[in-house]
Amino acid sequence: MPGPLSPDAAKALAHSAGEVAMLDVREHGQYGEGHPFLAVPCPFSRLELVAPALVPRLDVPILLVDDGDGIAQRSAAALGRLGYADVSWIEGGARAWQASGYTLFQGVNLPSKTLGELLEERWHVPQIDGDTLERWQRDGRPHHLFDGRPASEFAKMTIPGARSMPNGELPHRFAALVRDGTTPVVVHCAGRTRSLVGAAGLALAGIANPIYALENGTQGWTLSGRALRHGQSAPPLARLDEAAFAASAARAANALERHAIPRIDRAELLRLVEDRTRTLYLLDVRSAEEHRRETLADAVHAPAVQLVQATDQWIGVRRARVVLLDDTGLRGALTAIFLRALGYETHVLRIADAGDLSQAVPGLGVRQPEPSSVPQIDAGAAVALALEGAPLIDLRSSADYRSAHLEAAIWSIRPRLTDAVGPATGALMLIGDAGTVALAASDLTAAGLTDLYRVAGDVADWRRAALPLVSTPDQPSDGEAIDYLFFVHDRHDGNLEAARRYLAWEKGLVARLDEAEAAEYRIGPSPFPPQAA
């Protein structure tokens, strides 16, 4: 029944056989400092904007997590206004969960990160360390080194000699990148997960070359005293000629058959959509360029590399159905194998089998709420009113506020907004994107405040207008900045101790799972030959 649940009842619901969405409605910093293993971040500050994509079926059971501070009840009411019919919350929130003997996990993307660790443990993914890689480079030993992260992360920092090739794209484009079946291939990321998943993906694709993950990625490289390369521009993804495309398609057919992943067409997609008892996600796992060029109407772009790494950014319902859109089917097949290991029912739909791409699939589109219109006010006029005492509330991220904000603006966030405003009368001005301001305005209107305005422009506009900007590196304080996760946040910026803590955290995830959490995984036999184990 909707309403409060004891931690024991909530635990049973989270691990039940049917679909369920466990949404943590606290802000990002609160969530990242400790949450139930299966909880998906859905912060109250943007709840109505995020929830429809995460939970597209209105009658799926939803279980909310907060700090026992009433935000879950407020979230339940907001979700009810969107049409969700079965919303419960943990009585007492995350603290009660922990007090009942259940673990709160730090960090983000826990199920995906743990998948990487389980692959290492059960599949014995071959790895090499930084010493070995450097020796190969020094001795001129032939090898291929690929950075399996998105190009934006490659540009921030990478291992010297690495080529940017995100996971999923690497096996798909392998025939255009590697011309023989004997040269070793090494995959790295910033830590562990995408190195392990990337190497496993190559093995699942049937790549014959010796395959290795680089142990501990760029963080391990830095901890060994070696320098990274920064500011590298990733070249365009390798183009596939007819032979390379055929090679990808052949590998896809083998992977789909070997792992019994259903390949469907438009007619089957329509049948799945018509099943109103199940939640369905249609995700395009190809590159951003391919998705922009052509895709099936209502397909959401979720590149393979990030969908496996951060599944909970796209999929909010446990045990849901997922259809993956692809061209040859290989990126979809490999992603499907990993998602199935995470407990999802997976299908692959090739572009060639999708029918008329311009035709929307009835019943598939995500409902997006219409944000209420908040009248705008010029930033200069807003500052003038604020200096006379009118409240000027900055709803942007705490990090953006610390970096630069309008003079006289105070920072706040939706869960604490009414306390920040207090018994204000007269005009009240809000800074932020249209969606965030609209949600805040709806709460303030319900509290009896109706003279509300959204401040026009952004920092760049305000600078051009020569408006006074203030930087406050310590305000809001770390304790107040509940939207920011400080958990080893500078591990990529030279803080070696943060990097050590992060790697230890990743390696320790499996040991912290309880029996029910471990049972959520469906990991099949290893694709690596026994001699590589």
Short mmCIF file of C-alpha atoms in Angstrom, two decimals:
data_model
loop_
_atom_site.label_atom_id
_atom_site.label_comp_id
_atom_site.label_asym_id
_atom_site.label_seq_id
_atom_site.Cartn_x
_atom_site.Cartn_y
_atom_site.Cartn_z
CA MET A 1 0.00 0.00 0.00
CA PRO A 2 1.24 3.55 -0.69
CA GLY A 3 2.54 5.41 2.32
CA PRO A 4 5.27 4.85 4.90
CA LEU A 5 7.06 1.49 5.03
CA SER A 6 9.35 0.13 7.69
CA PRO A 7 12.96 -0.41 6.59
CA ASP A 8 12.38 -4.18 6.63
CA ALA A 9 9.31 -3.87 4.39
CA ALA A 10 11.15 -1.44 2.11
CA LYS A 11 14.09 -3.85 1.82
CA ALA A 12 11.74 -6.67 0.84
CA LEU A 13 10.03 -4.46 -1.76
CA ALA A 14 13.35 -3.33 -3.27
CA HIS A 15 14.40 -6.95 -3.85
CA SER A 16 10.99 -8.33 -4.81
CA ALA A 17 10.50 -10.21 -8.07
CA GLY A 18 8.51 -7.47 -9.80
CA GLU A 19 9.38 -4.04 -11.07
CA VAL A 20 10.09 -1.31 -8.54
CA ALA A 21 11.68 2.14 -8.65
CA MET A 22 13.71 3.03 -5.55
CA LEU A 23 14.23 6.78 -5.88
CA ASP A 24 16.49 8.73 -3.53
CA VAL A 25 14.99 12.22 -3.43
CA ARG A 26 17.81 13.79 -1.46
CA GLU A 27 20.25 16.08 -3.22
CA HIS A 28 23.35 14.76 -4.94
CA GLY A 29 25.76 15.36 -2.08
CA GLN A 30 23.47 13.73 0.46
CA TYR A 31 22.85 10.78 -1.84
CA GLY A 32 26.55 10.26 -2.59
CA GLU A 33 27.55 10.26 1.07
CA GLY A 34 25.37 7.24 1.82
CA HIS A 35 22.38 5.54 0.17
CA PRO A 36 20.79 2.08 -0.18
CA PHE A 37 22.53 0.01 -2.85
CA LEU A 38 19.65 0.02 -5.36
CA ALA A 39 18.58 3.64 -4.82
CA VAL A 40 18.53 5.78 -7.97
CA PRO A 41 19.27 9.51 -7.61
CA CYS A 42 16.21 11.66 -8.30
CA PRO A 43 16.75 14.88 -6.29
CA PHE A 44 13.71 16.79 -5.08
CA SER A 45 15.14 20.00 -6.52
CA ARG A 46 14.40 18.63 -10.03
CA LEU A 47 12.02 15.80 -9.21
CA GLU A 48 9.21 16.48 -11.67
CA LEU A 49 11.70 17.14 -14.47
CA VAL A 50 13.66 13.92 -13.93
CA ALA A 51 11.13 11.34 -12.73
CA PRO A 52 9.10 10.90 -15.96
CA ALA A 53 12.17 9.69 -17.88
CA LEU A 54 13.43 7.51 -15.03
CA VAL A 55 10.00 6.03 -14.32
CA PRO A 56 7.89 6.15 -17.50
CA ARG A 57 5.09 3.85 -16.24
CA LEU A 58 2.67 5.58 -13.87
CA ASP A 59 1.54 2.52 -11.92
CA VAL A 60 4.96 1.03 -11.17
CA PRO A 61 5.62 0.80 -7.41
CA ILE A 62 7.88 3.67 -6.28
CA LEU A 63 9.86 3.62 -3.03
CA LEU A 64 11.33 6.94 -1.88
CA VAL A 65 14.40 7.56 0.26
CA ASP A 66 15.04 10.77 2.20
CA ASP A 67 16.67 11.73 5.50
CA GLY A 68 13.48 11.30 7.48
CA ASP A 69 12.94 15.04 7.11
CA GLY A 70 9.65 15.11 5.23
CA ILE A 71 11.12 15.48 1.73
CA ALA A 72 9.83 12.01 0.81
CA GLN A 73 6.28 13.03 1.69
CA ARG A 74 6.61 16.22 -0.32
CA SER A 75 8.01 14.19 -3.20
CA ALA A 76 5.17 11.67 -2.96
CA ALA A 77 2.64 14.50 -3.24
CA ALA A 78 4.47 15.93 -6.27
CA LEU A 79 4.61 12.52 -7.94
CA GLY A 80 0.93 12.05 -7.21
CA ARG A 81 0.19 15.28 -9.08
CA LEU A 82 2.08 13.80 -12.06
CA GLY A 83 -0.20 10.76 -11.97
CA TYR A 84 1.94 8.16 -10.16
CA ALA A 85 -0.39 5.88 -8.26
CA ASP A 86 1.77 3.69 -6.02
CA VAL A 87 4.28 5.76 -4.01
CA SER A 88 5.76 4.66 -0.68
CA TRP A 89 8.68 5.88 1.39
CA ILE A 90 11.00 4.51 4.06
CA GLU A 91 9.73 5.61 7.43
CA GLY A 92 12.63 7.47 9.03
CA GLY A 93 14.58 7.63 5.77
CA ALA A 94 18.18 6.60 5.19
CA ARG A 95 19.07 6.86 8.87
CA ALA A 96 16.36 4.38 9.82
CA TRP A 97 17.55 2.10 7.00
CA GLN A 98 21.04 2.08 8.51
CA ALA A 99 19.74 1.71 12.06
CA SER A 100 17.91 -1.43 10.94
CA GLY A 101 21.21 -3.01 9.98
CA TYR A 102 21.21 -2.28 6.26
CA THR A 103 24.23 -0.72 4.57
CA LEU A 104 24.43 2.81 3.21
CA PHE A 105 26.92 3.01 0.34
CA GLN A 106 29.01 6.06 -0.53
CA GLY A 107 29.61 7.10 -4.12
CA VAL A 108 27.48 6.94 -7.25
CA ASN A 109 26.48 4.39 -9.89
CA LEU A 110 26.89 1.59 -7.35
CA PRO A 111 25.32 -1.32 -9.30
CA SER A 112 27.40 -0.50 -12.39
CA LYS A 113 30.64 -0.04 -10.44
CA THR A 114 30.04 -3.29 -8.61
CA LEU A 115 29.45 -5.05 -11.92
CA GLY A 116 33.01 -4.23 -12.94
CA GLU A 117 34.36 -5.66 -9.70
CA LEU A 118 32.27 -8.82 -10.09
CA LEU A 119 33.55 -9.29 -13.64
CA GLU A 120 37.11 -9.16 -12.34
CA GLU A 121 36.30 -11.59 -9.53
CA ARG A 122 34.31 -14.13 -11.55
CA TRP A 123 35.73 -13.75 -15.06
CA HIS A 124 39.34 -13.08 -14.04
CA VAL A 125 39.65 -10.22 -16.55
CA PRO A 126 43.34 -10.14 -17.58
CA GLN A 127 45.15 -7.01 -16.38
CA ILE A 128 48.56 -5.43 -16.72
CA ASP A 129 50.03 -2.82 -14.41
CA GLY A 130 51.64 0.50 -15.21
CA ASP A 131 55.15 -0.93 -14.99
CA THR A 132 54.36 -3.49 -17.69
CA LEU A 133 52.71 -0.94 -19.98
CA GLU A 134 55.61 1.49 -19.60
CA ARG A 135 58.08 -1.30 -20.36
CA TRP A 136 56.13 -2.20 -23.51
CA GLN A 137 56.21 1.43 -24.57
CA ARG A 138 59.92 1.81 -23.78
CA ASP A 139 60.89 -1.41 -25.55
CA GLY A 140 58.74 -0.68 -28.59
CA ARG A 141 56.68 -3.84 -28.11
CA PRO A 142 53.69 -3.72 -30.48
CA HIS A 143 50.43 -3.08 -28.67
CA HIS A 144 47.28 -0.97 -28.92
CA LEU A 145 46.29 1.26 -26.01
CA PHE A 146 42.73 2.60 -25.97
CA ASP A 147 41.07 5.02 -23.55
CA GLY A 148 37.60 3.51 -23.11
CA ARG A 149 35.93 6.65 -21.71
CA PRO A 150 33.99 9.36 -23.59
CA ALA A 151 36.07 11.86 -25.58
CA SER A 152 35.38 14.63 -23.02
CA GLU A 153 37.06 12.62 -20.28
CA PHE A 154 39.94 11.66 -22.58
CA ALA A 155 40.55 15.37 -23.15
CA LYS A 156 40.84 16.04 -19.42
CA MET A 157 43.56 13.46 -18.85
CA THR A 158 44.76 10.21 -20.37
CA ILE A 159 47.65 7.75 -20.41
CA PRO A 160 50.46 8.81 -22.80
CA GLY A 161 50.11 6.92 -26.07
CA ALA A 162 46.39 6.14 -25.64
CA ARG A 163 43.83 6.63 -28.38
CA SER A 164 40.32 7.72 -27.49
CA MET A 165 37.83 4.94 -28.28
CA PRO A 166 34.86 4.63 -25.91
CA ASN A 167 33.71 1.21 -24.77
CA GLY A 168 31.13 -0.16 -27.16
CA GLU A 169 32.65 1.78 -30.04
CA LEU A 170 35.94 -0.13 -29.73
CA PRO A 171 34.62 -3.64 -30.56
CA HIS A 172 32.23 -2.14 -33.13
CA ARG A 173 35.04 -0.34 -34.97
CA PHE A 174 37.73 -2.89 -34.17
CA ALA A 175 38.27 -4.06 -37.76
CA ALA A 176 39.01 -0.47 -38.78
CA LEU A 177 41.48 0.00 -35.91
CA VAL A 178 43.39 -3.26 -35.53
CA ARG A 179 44.45 -5.20 -38.63
CA ASP A 180 45.67 -8.42 -37.02
CA GLY A 181 44.56 -10.89 -34.39
CA THR A 182 47.79 -11.16 -32.41
CA THR A 183 48.80 -7.66 -31.21
CA PRO A 184 47.85 -7.12 -27.54
CA VAL A 185 45.05 -4.64 -26.83
CA VAL A 186 44.96 -2.67 -23.57
CA VAL A 187 41.92 -0.71 -22.37
CA HIS A 188 42.10 1.93 -19.65
CA CYS A 189 39.77 4.32 -17.89
CA ALA A 190 40.17 6.68 -14.92
CA GLY A 191 39.83 3.94 -12.33
CA ARG A 192 38.65 0.37 -12.72
CA THR A 193 35.10 -0.11 -14.00
CA ARG A 194 35.39 0.91 -17.64
CA SER A 195 38.80 -0.75 -17.98
CA LEU A 196 37.33 -4.07 -16.80
CA VAL A 197 34.06 -3.69 -18.74
CA GLY A 198 35.91 -2.55 -21.87
CA ALA A 199 38.23 -5.54 -21.84
CA ALA A 200 35.30 -7.86 -21.13
CA GLY A 201 33.35 -6.34 -24.02
CA LEU A 202 36.15 -7.15 -26.46
CA ALA A 203 36.20 -10.74 -25.25
CA LEU A 204 32.41 -11.01 -25.51
CA ALA A 205 32.66 -9.75 -29.10
CA GLY A 206 34.98 -12.63 -29.95
CA ILE A 207 38.09 -10.52 -30.49
CA ALA A 208 41.03 -12.92 -30.87
CA ASN A 209 43.82 -10.54 -29.79
CA PRO A 210 45.26 -10.78 -26.28
CA ILE A 211 43.11 -8.39 -24.22
CA TYR A 212 44.06 -6.56 -21.03
CA ALA A 213 42.60 -3.97 -18.70
CA LEU A 214 45.11 -1.46 -17.33
CA GLU A 215 45.10 -1.90 -13.57
CA ASN A 216 43.56 1.11 -11.81
CA GLY A 217 43.59 3.32 -14.93
CA THR A 218 44.82 6.90 -14.87
CA GLN A 219 44.66 7.02 -11.07
CA GLY A 220 46.96 4.03 -10.76
CA TRP A 221 49.29 5.57 -13.34
CA THR A 222 49.45 8.79 -11.32
CA LEU A 223 49.92 6.97 -8.01
CA SER A 224 52.95 5.22 -9.53
CA GLY A 225 54.57 8.63 -10.04
CA ARG A 226 53.95 8.81 -13.78
CA ALA A 227 52.61 11.84 -15.62
CA LEU A 228 49.34 11.96 -17.55
CA ARG A 229 48.66 13.86 -20.73
CA HIS A 230 46.14 16.68 -20.51
CA GLY A 231 44.20 18.62 -23.12
CA GLN A 232 44.37 15.97 -25.84
CA SER A 233 41.74 16.34 -28.57
CA ALA A 234 40.05 13.07 -29.42
CA PRO A 235 40.07 12.35 -33.16
CA PRO A 236 36.75 11.53 -34.85
CA LEU A 237 35.58 7.97 -34.41
CA ALA A 238 37.01 5.63 -37.05
CA ARG A 239 34.75 5.25 -40.08
CA LEU A 240 33.68 1.75 -41.04
CA ASP A 241 34.10 0.62 -44.62
CA GLU A 242 31.95 -2.18 -45.98
CA ALA A 243 34.27 -4.91 -44.69
CA ALA A 244 34.53 -3.42 -41.19
CA PHE A 245 30.76 -2.95 -41.02
CA ALA A 246 30.26 -6.58 -42.04
CA ALA A 247 32.76 -7.69 -39.39
CA SER A 248 30.82 -5.82 -36.70
CA ALA A 249 27.53 -7.31 -37.91
CA ALA A 250 28.99 -10.83 -37.88
CA ARG A 251 30.29 -10.39 -34.35
CA ALA A 252 26.87 -9.04 -33.33
CA ALA A 253 25.07 -12.07 -34.76
CA ASN A 254 27.42 -14.42 -32.90
CA ALA A 255 27.06 -12.55 -29.61
CA LEU A 256 23.26 -12.35 -29.85
CA GLU A 257 22.97 -16.06 -30.57
CA ARG A 258 25.56 -17.18 -28.03
CA HIS A 259 23.98 -15.17 -25.22
CA ALA A 260 20.34 -15.63 -26.30
CA ILE A 261 19.69 -11.88 -26.58
CA PRO A 262 16.47 -11.37 -28.61
CA ARG A 263 16.83 -9.34 -31.81
CA ILE A 264 13.49 -7.71 -32.54
CA ASP A 265 11.84 -5.69 -35.29
CA ARG A 266 9.32 -2.85 -35.21
CA ALA A 267 6.35 -5.22 -34.91
CA GLU A 268 7.84 -6.83 -31.81
CA LEU A 269 8.70 -3.41 -30.38
CA LEU A 270 5.05 -2.39 -30.77
CA ARG A 271 4.00 -5.58 -28.98
CA LEU A 272 6.34 -4.81 -26.09
CA VAL A 273 5.04 -1.24 -25.86
CA GLU A 274 1.46 -2.48 -25.73
CA ASP A 275 2.23 -4.58 -22.65
CA ARG A 276 1.15 -2.07 -20.01
CA THR A 277 2.20 -4.37 -17.17
CA ARG A 278 5.89 -3.73 -17.88
CA THR A 279 8.14 -0.68 -18.06
CA LEU A 280 9.96 -0.24 -21.37
CA TYR A 281 12.99 1.93 -22.24
CA LEU A 282 14.09 2.51 -25.85
CA LEU A 283 17.73 3.62 -25.76
CA ASP A 284 19.97 4.46 -28.74
CA VAL A 285 23.44 3.21 -27.81
CA ARG A 286 25.29 4.57 -30.86
CA SER A 287 27.48 7.65 -31.00
CA ALA A 288 26.07 11.15 -30.57
CA GLU A 289 26.76 11.91 -34.23
CA GLU A 290 24.86 8.84 -35.40
CA HIS A 291 21.97 9.59 -33.06
CA ARG A 292 21.73 13.16 -34.38
CA ARG A 293 21.85 12.00 -37.96
CA GLU A 294 19.03 9.48 -37.71
CA THR A 295 17.22 7.64 -34.96
CA LEU A 296 13.83 6.19 -34.18
CA ALA A 297 11.35 8.72 -32.87
CA ASP A 298 11.22 8.71 -29.05
CA ALA A 299 14.52 6.82 -28.71
CA VAL A 300 16.68 8.33 -25.96
CA HIS A 301 20.40 8.66 -26.61
CA ALA A 302 22.39 6.58 -24.10
CA PRO A 303 25.87 5.84 -25.49
CA ALA A 304 26.99 2.29 -24.73
CA VAL A 305 30.02 3.35 -22.70
CA GLN A 306 27.98 5.42 -20.24
CA LEU A 307 24.87 3.27 -20.16
CA VAL A 308 26.86 0.41 -18.66
CA GLN A 309 28.93 2.75 -16.46
CA ALA A 310 25.99 4.77 -15.10
CA THR A 311 22.85 2.76 -15.80
CA ASP A 312 20.83 4.60 -13.14
CA GLN A 313 21.07 7.85 -15.11
CA TRP A 314 18.68 6.39 -17.69
CA ILE A 315 16.88 3.46 -16.05
CA GLY A 316 15.03 4.03 -12.79
CA VAL A 317 12.95 0.84 -12.63
CA ARG A 318 14.53 -2.40 -11.46
CA ARG A 319 13.88 -5.46 -13.65
CA ALA A 320 12.42 -3.33 -16.46
CA ARG A 321 12.54 -4.11 -20.17
CA VAL A 322 15.18 -2.35 -22.23
CA VAL A 323 15.32 -2.16 -26.04
CA LEU A 324 18.68 -1.04 -27.42
CA LEU A 325 18.78 0.65 -30.82
CA ASP A 326 21.90 0.07 -32.95
CA ASP A 327 23.04 -0.36 -36.56
CA THR A 328 25.05 -3.61 -36.79
CA GLY A 329 23.73 -4.72 -33.41
CA LEU A 330 27.13 -5.25 -31.78
CA ARG A 331 27.06 -2.24 -29.47
CA GLY A 332 23.52 -3.21 -28.54
CA ALA A 333 24.39 -6.86 -27.99
CA LEU A 334 27.32 -6.15 -25.68
CA THR A 335 25.36 -3.53 -23.72
CA ALA A 336 22.47 -5.98 -23.48
CA ILE A 337 24.73 -8.64 -21.96
CA PHE A 338 25.93 -6.24 -19.28
CA LEU A 339 22.44 -4.88 -18.57
CA ARG A 340 21.11 -8.41 -18.26
CA ALA A 341 23.86 -9.08 -15.73
CA LEU A 342 22.45 -6.09 -13.83
CA GLY A 343 19.00 -7.68 -13.78
CA TYR A 344 17.22 -6.13 -16.78
CA GLU A 345 15.35 -7.86 -19.60
CA THR A 346 17.13 -6.80 -22.78
CA HIS A 347 16.39 -6.73 -26.51
CA VAL A 348 18.27 -5.37 -29.54
CA LEU A 349 16.61 -3.45 -32.38
CA ARG A 350 18.69 -2.69 -35.45
CA ILE A 351 18.05 0.51 -37.38
CA ALA A 352 17.42 -1.59 -40.48
CA ASP A 353 14.61 -3.44 -38.64
CA ALA A 354 13.03 -0.36 -37.05
CA GLY A 355 10.79 0.59 -39.98
CA ASP A 356 9.99 4.23 -40.70
CA LEU A 357 12.24 6.19 -38.36
CA SER A 358 10.07 9.29 -38.57
CA GLN A 359 7.05 7.43 -37.22
CA ALA A 360 6.64 7.72 -33.47
CA VAL A 361 5.95 4.52 -31.58
CA PRO A 362 2.47 4.94 -30.00
CA GLY A 363 2.61 4.94 -26.22
CA LEU A 364 6.40 5.14 -25.99
CA GLY A 365 7.10 8.86 -25.60
CA VAL A 366 8.07 10.11 -22.14
CA ARG A 367 5.59 12.48 -20.52
CA GLN A 368 7.17 15.84 -19.78
CA PRO A 369 5.33 18.19 -17.42
CA GLU A 370 4.60 21.66 -18.68
CA PRO A 371 6.61 24.06 -16.51
CA SER A 372 4.65 26.98 -15.19
CA SER A 373 5.60 30.33 -16.67
CA VAL A 374 7.46 32.69 -14.34
CA PRO A 375 7.75 36.30 -15.54
CA GLN A 376 11.28 37.53 -16.10
CA ILE A 377 13.03 40.52 -14.62
CA ASP A 378 16.17 42.21 -15.92
CA ALA A 379 19.24 41.27 -13.89
CA GLY A 380 20.21 44.89 -13.30
CA ALA A 381 16.76 45.71 -11.96
CA ALA A 382 16.89 42.57 -9.79
CA VAL A 383 20.18 43.66 -8.21
CA ALA A 384 18.81 47.13 -7.53
CA LEU A 385 15.73 45.69 -5.81
CA ALA A 386 17.90 43.23 -3.85
CA LEU A 387 20.10 46.04 -2.55
CA GLU A 388 16.90 47.62 -1.24
CA GLY A 389 16.01 44.42 0.61
CA ALA A 390 14.00 42.35 -1.85
CA PRO A 391 14.97 38.65 -1.66
CA LEU A 392 17.20 37.51 -4.54
CA ILE A 393 17.59 33.70 -4.42
CA ASP A 394 20.18 31.87 -6.51
CA LEU A 395 19.01 28.32 -7.28
CA ARG A 396 21.96 27.31 -9.44
CA SER A 397 24.39 24.70 -8.20
CA SER A 398 26.35 25.58 -5.09
CA ALA A 399 29.58 25.23 -7.11
CA ASP A 400 28.36 27.78 -9.66
CA TYR A 401 27.27 30.13 -6.89
CA ARG A 402 30.65 29.88 -5.18
CA SER A 403 32.40 30.64 -8.47
CA ALA A 404 30.39 33.79 -9.29
CA HIS A 405 27.00 35.20 -8.36
CA LEU A 406 25.15 38.50 -8.46
CA GLU A 407 25.78 40.87 -5.60
CA ALA A 408 23.15 40.56 -2.85
CA ALA A 409 22.03 37.10 -4.07
CA ILE A 410 21.81 34.34 -1.48
CA TRP A 411 22.08 30.65 -2.35
CA SER A 412 19.34 28.17 -1.64
CA ILE A 413 17.89 24.95 -2.99
CA ARG A 414 14.33 23.73 -3.33
CA PRO A 415 14.17 21.45 -0.25
CA ARG A 416 15.20 24.38 1.97
CA LEU A 417 13.79 27.26 -0.02
CA THR A 418 10.80 28.17 2.12
CA ASP A 419 13.07 28.36 5.18
CA ALA A 420 15.50 30.61 3.28
CA VAL A 421 12.75 32.94 2.13
CA GLY A 422 10.99 33.17 5.49
CA PRO A 423 8.03 35.54 5.83
CA ALA A 424 8.99 37.55 2.75
CA THR A 425 6.53 40.01 1.28
CA GLY A 426 6.64 41.85 -2.01
CA ALA A 427 8.72 40.80 -5.01
CA LEU A 428 10.87 37.70 -4.76
CA MET A 429 13.42 37.02 -7.50
CA LEU A 430 14.80 33.62 -8.49
CA ILE A 431 17.97 32.78 -10.43
CA GLY A 432 18.29 29.49 -12.32
CA ASP A 433 17.21 27.57 -15.40
CA ALA A 434 13.55 27.69 -16.37
CA GLY A 435 12.69 24.23 -15.02
CA THR A 436 14.33 24.66 -11.63
CA VAL A 437 12.78 28.10 -11.17
CA ALA A 438 9.35 26.82 -12.20
CA LEU A 439 9.43 24.05 -9.57
CA ALA A 440 10.63 26.43 -6.87
CA ALA A 441 7.97 28.94 -7.87
CA SER A 442 5.23 26.33 -7.56
CA ASP A 443 6.31 25.60 -3.97
CA LEU A 444 6.46 29.29 -3.10
CA THR A 445 3.06 29.90 -4.66
CA ALA A 446 1.61 27.10 -2.55
CA ALA A 447 3.13 28.83 0.48
CA GLY A 448 1.26 32.02 -0.40
CA LEU A 449 4.01 33.94 -2.26
CA THR A 450 2.86 35.03 -5.68
CA ASP A 451 4.95 38.06 -6.67
CA LEU A 452 7.72 35.94 -8.23
CA TYR A 453 10.20 36.65 -11.01
CA ARG A 454 12.94 34.78 -12.81
CA VAL A 455 16.16 36.77 -13.31
CA ALA A 456 17.12 36.97 -16.99
CA GLY A 457 20.50 35.88 -18.34
CA ASP A 458 23.49 34.03 -16.96
CA VAL A 459 26.96 34.87 -15.65
CA ALA A 460 28.30 35.63 -19.12
CA ASP A 461 25.39 38.03 -19.75
CA TRP A 462 25.87 39.70 -16.38
CA ARG A 463 29.58 40.21 -17.02
CA ARG A 464 28.86 41.81 -20.38
CA ALA A 465 26.39 44.11 -18.65
CA ALA A 466 29.09 45.05 -16.09
CA LEU A 467 26.89 43.93 -13.21
CA PRO A 468 28.65 43.36 -9.87
CA LEU A 469 29.62 39.71 -9.45
CA VAL A 470 30.92 38.15 -6.25
CA SER A 471 33.00 34.99 -5.70
CA THR A 472 32.58 33.16 -2.38
CA PRO A 473 34.70 29.96 -2.36
CA ASP A 474 33.53 29.06 1.15
CA GLN A 475 29.87 30.03 0.83
CA PRO A 476 27.64 28.14 0.95
CA SER A 477 29.59 26.06 3.42
CA ASP A 478 30.35 22.43 2.68
CA GLY A 479 27.60 21.42 5.07
CA GLU A 480 25.04 23.63 3.34
CA ALA A 481 26.06 22.56 -0.19
CA ILE A 482 23.94 19.43 -0.16
CA ASP A 483 23.88 19.29 -3.96
CA TYR A 484 27.65 18.72 -4.23
CA LEU A 485 29.39 15.41 -3.57
CA PHE A 486 32.69 16.02 -1.80
CA PHE A 487 33.47 12.29 -1.60
CA VAL A 488 37.03 12.07 -3.05
CA HIS A 489 35.99 14.82 -5.47
CA ASP A 490 39.53 15.89 -6.39
CA ARG A 491 40.94 12.43 -7.12
CA HIS A 492 41.66 13.49 -10.73
CA ASP A 493 43.31 16.77 -9.77
CA GLY A 494 46.49 15.63 -8.06
CA ASN A 495 45.08 14.57 -4.69
CA LEU A 496 46.83 11.20 -4.42
CA GLU A 497 45.22 10.30 -1.11
CA ALA A 498 41.76 10.87 -2.65
CA ALA A 499 42.73 8.58 -5.54
CA ARG A 500 43.88 5.89 -3.09
CA ARG A 501 40.63 6.12 -1.14
CA TYR A 502 38.57 5.93 -4.32
CA LEU A 503 40.34 2.83 -5.64
CA ALA A 504 40.03 1.17 -2.23
CA TRP A 505 36.31 2.04 -2.26
CA GLU A 506 35.84 0.39 -5.68
CA LYS A 507 37.76 -2.72 -4.69
CA GLY A 508 35.75 -3.04 -1.49
CA LEU A 509 32.27 -2.88 -3.03
CA VAL A 510 31.67 -6.61 -3.49
CA ALA A 511 32.58 -7.42 0.10
CA ARG A 512 29.94 -4.99 1.38
CA LEU A 513 27.03 -6.59 -0.51
CA ASP A 514 24.48 -8.50 1.49
CA GLU A 515 22.92 -11.69 0.16
CA ALA A 516 19.94 -9.94 -1.47
CA GLU A 517 22.14 -7.30 -3.14
CA ALA A 518 24.53 -9.91 -4.53
CA ALA A 519 21.58 -11.92 -5.85
CA GLU A 520 20.53 -8.98 -8.07
CA TYR A 521 23.32 -9.92 -10.54
CA ARG A 522 23.04 -12.48 -13.35
CA ILE A 523 26.62 -12.94 -14.52
CA GLY A 524 27.19 -15.71 -17.05
CA PRO A 525 30.31 -17.73 -17.87
CA SER A 526 33.60 -15.96 -18.58
CA PRO A 527 34.40 -15.15 -22.23
CA PHE A 528 38.13 -15.30 -21.51
CA PRO A 529 40.06 -18.47 -22.31
CA PRO A 530 41.19 -20.42 -19.22
CA GLN A 531 44.87 -19.77 -19.94
CA ALA A 532 44.22 -16.00 -19.66
CA ALA A 533 42.69 -16.37 -16.22
#
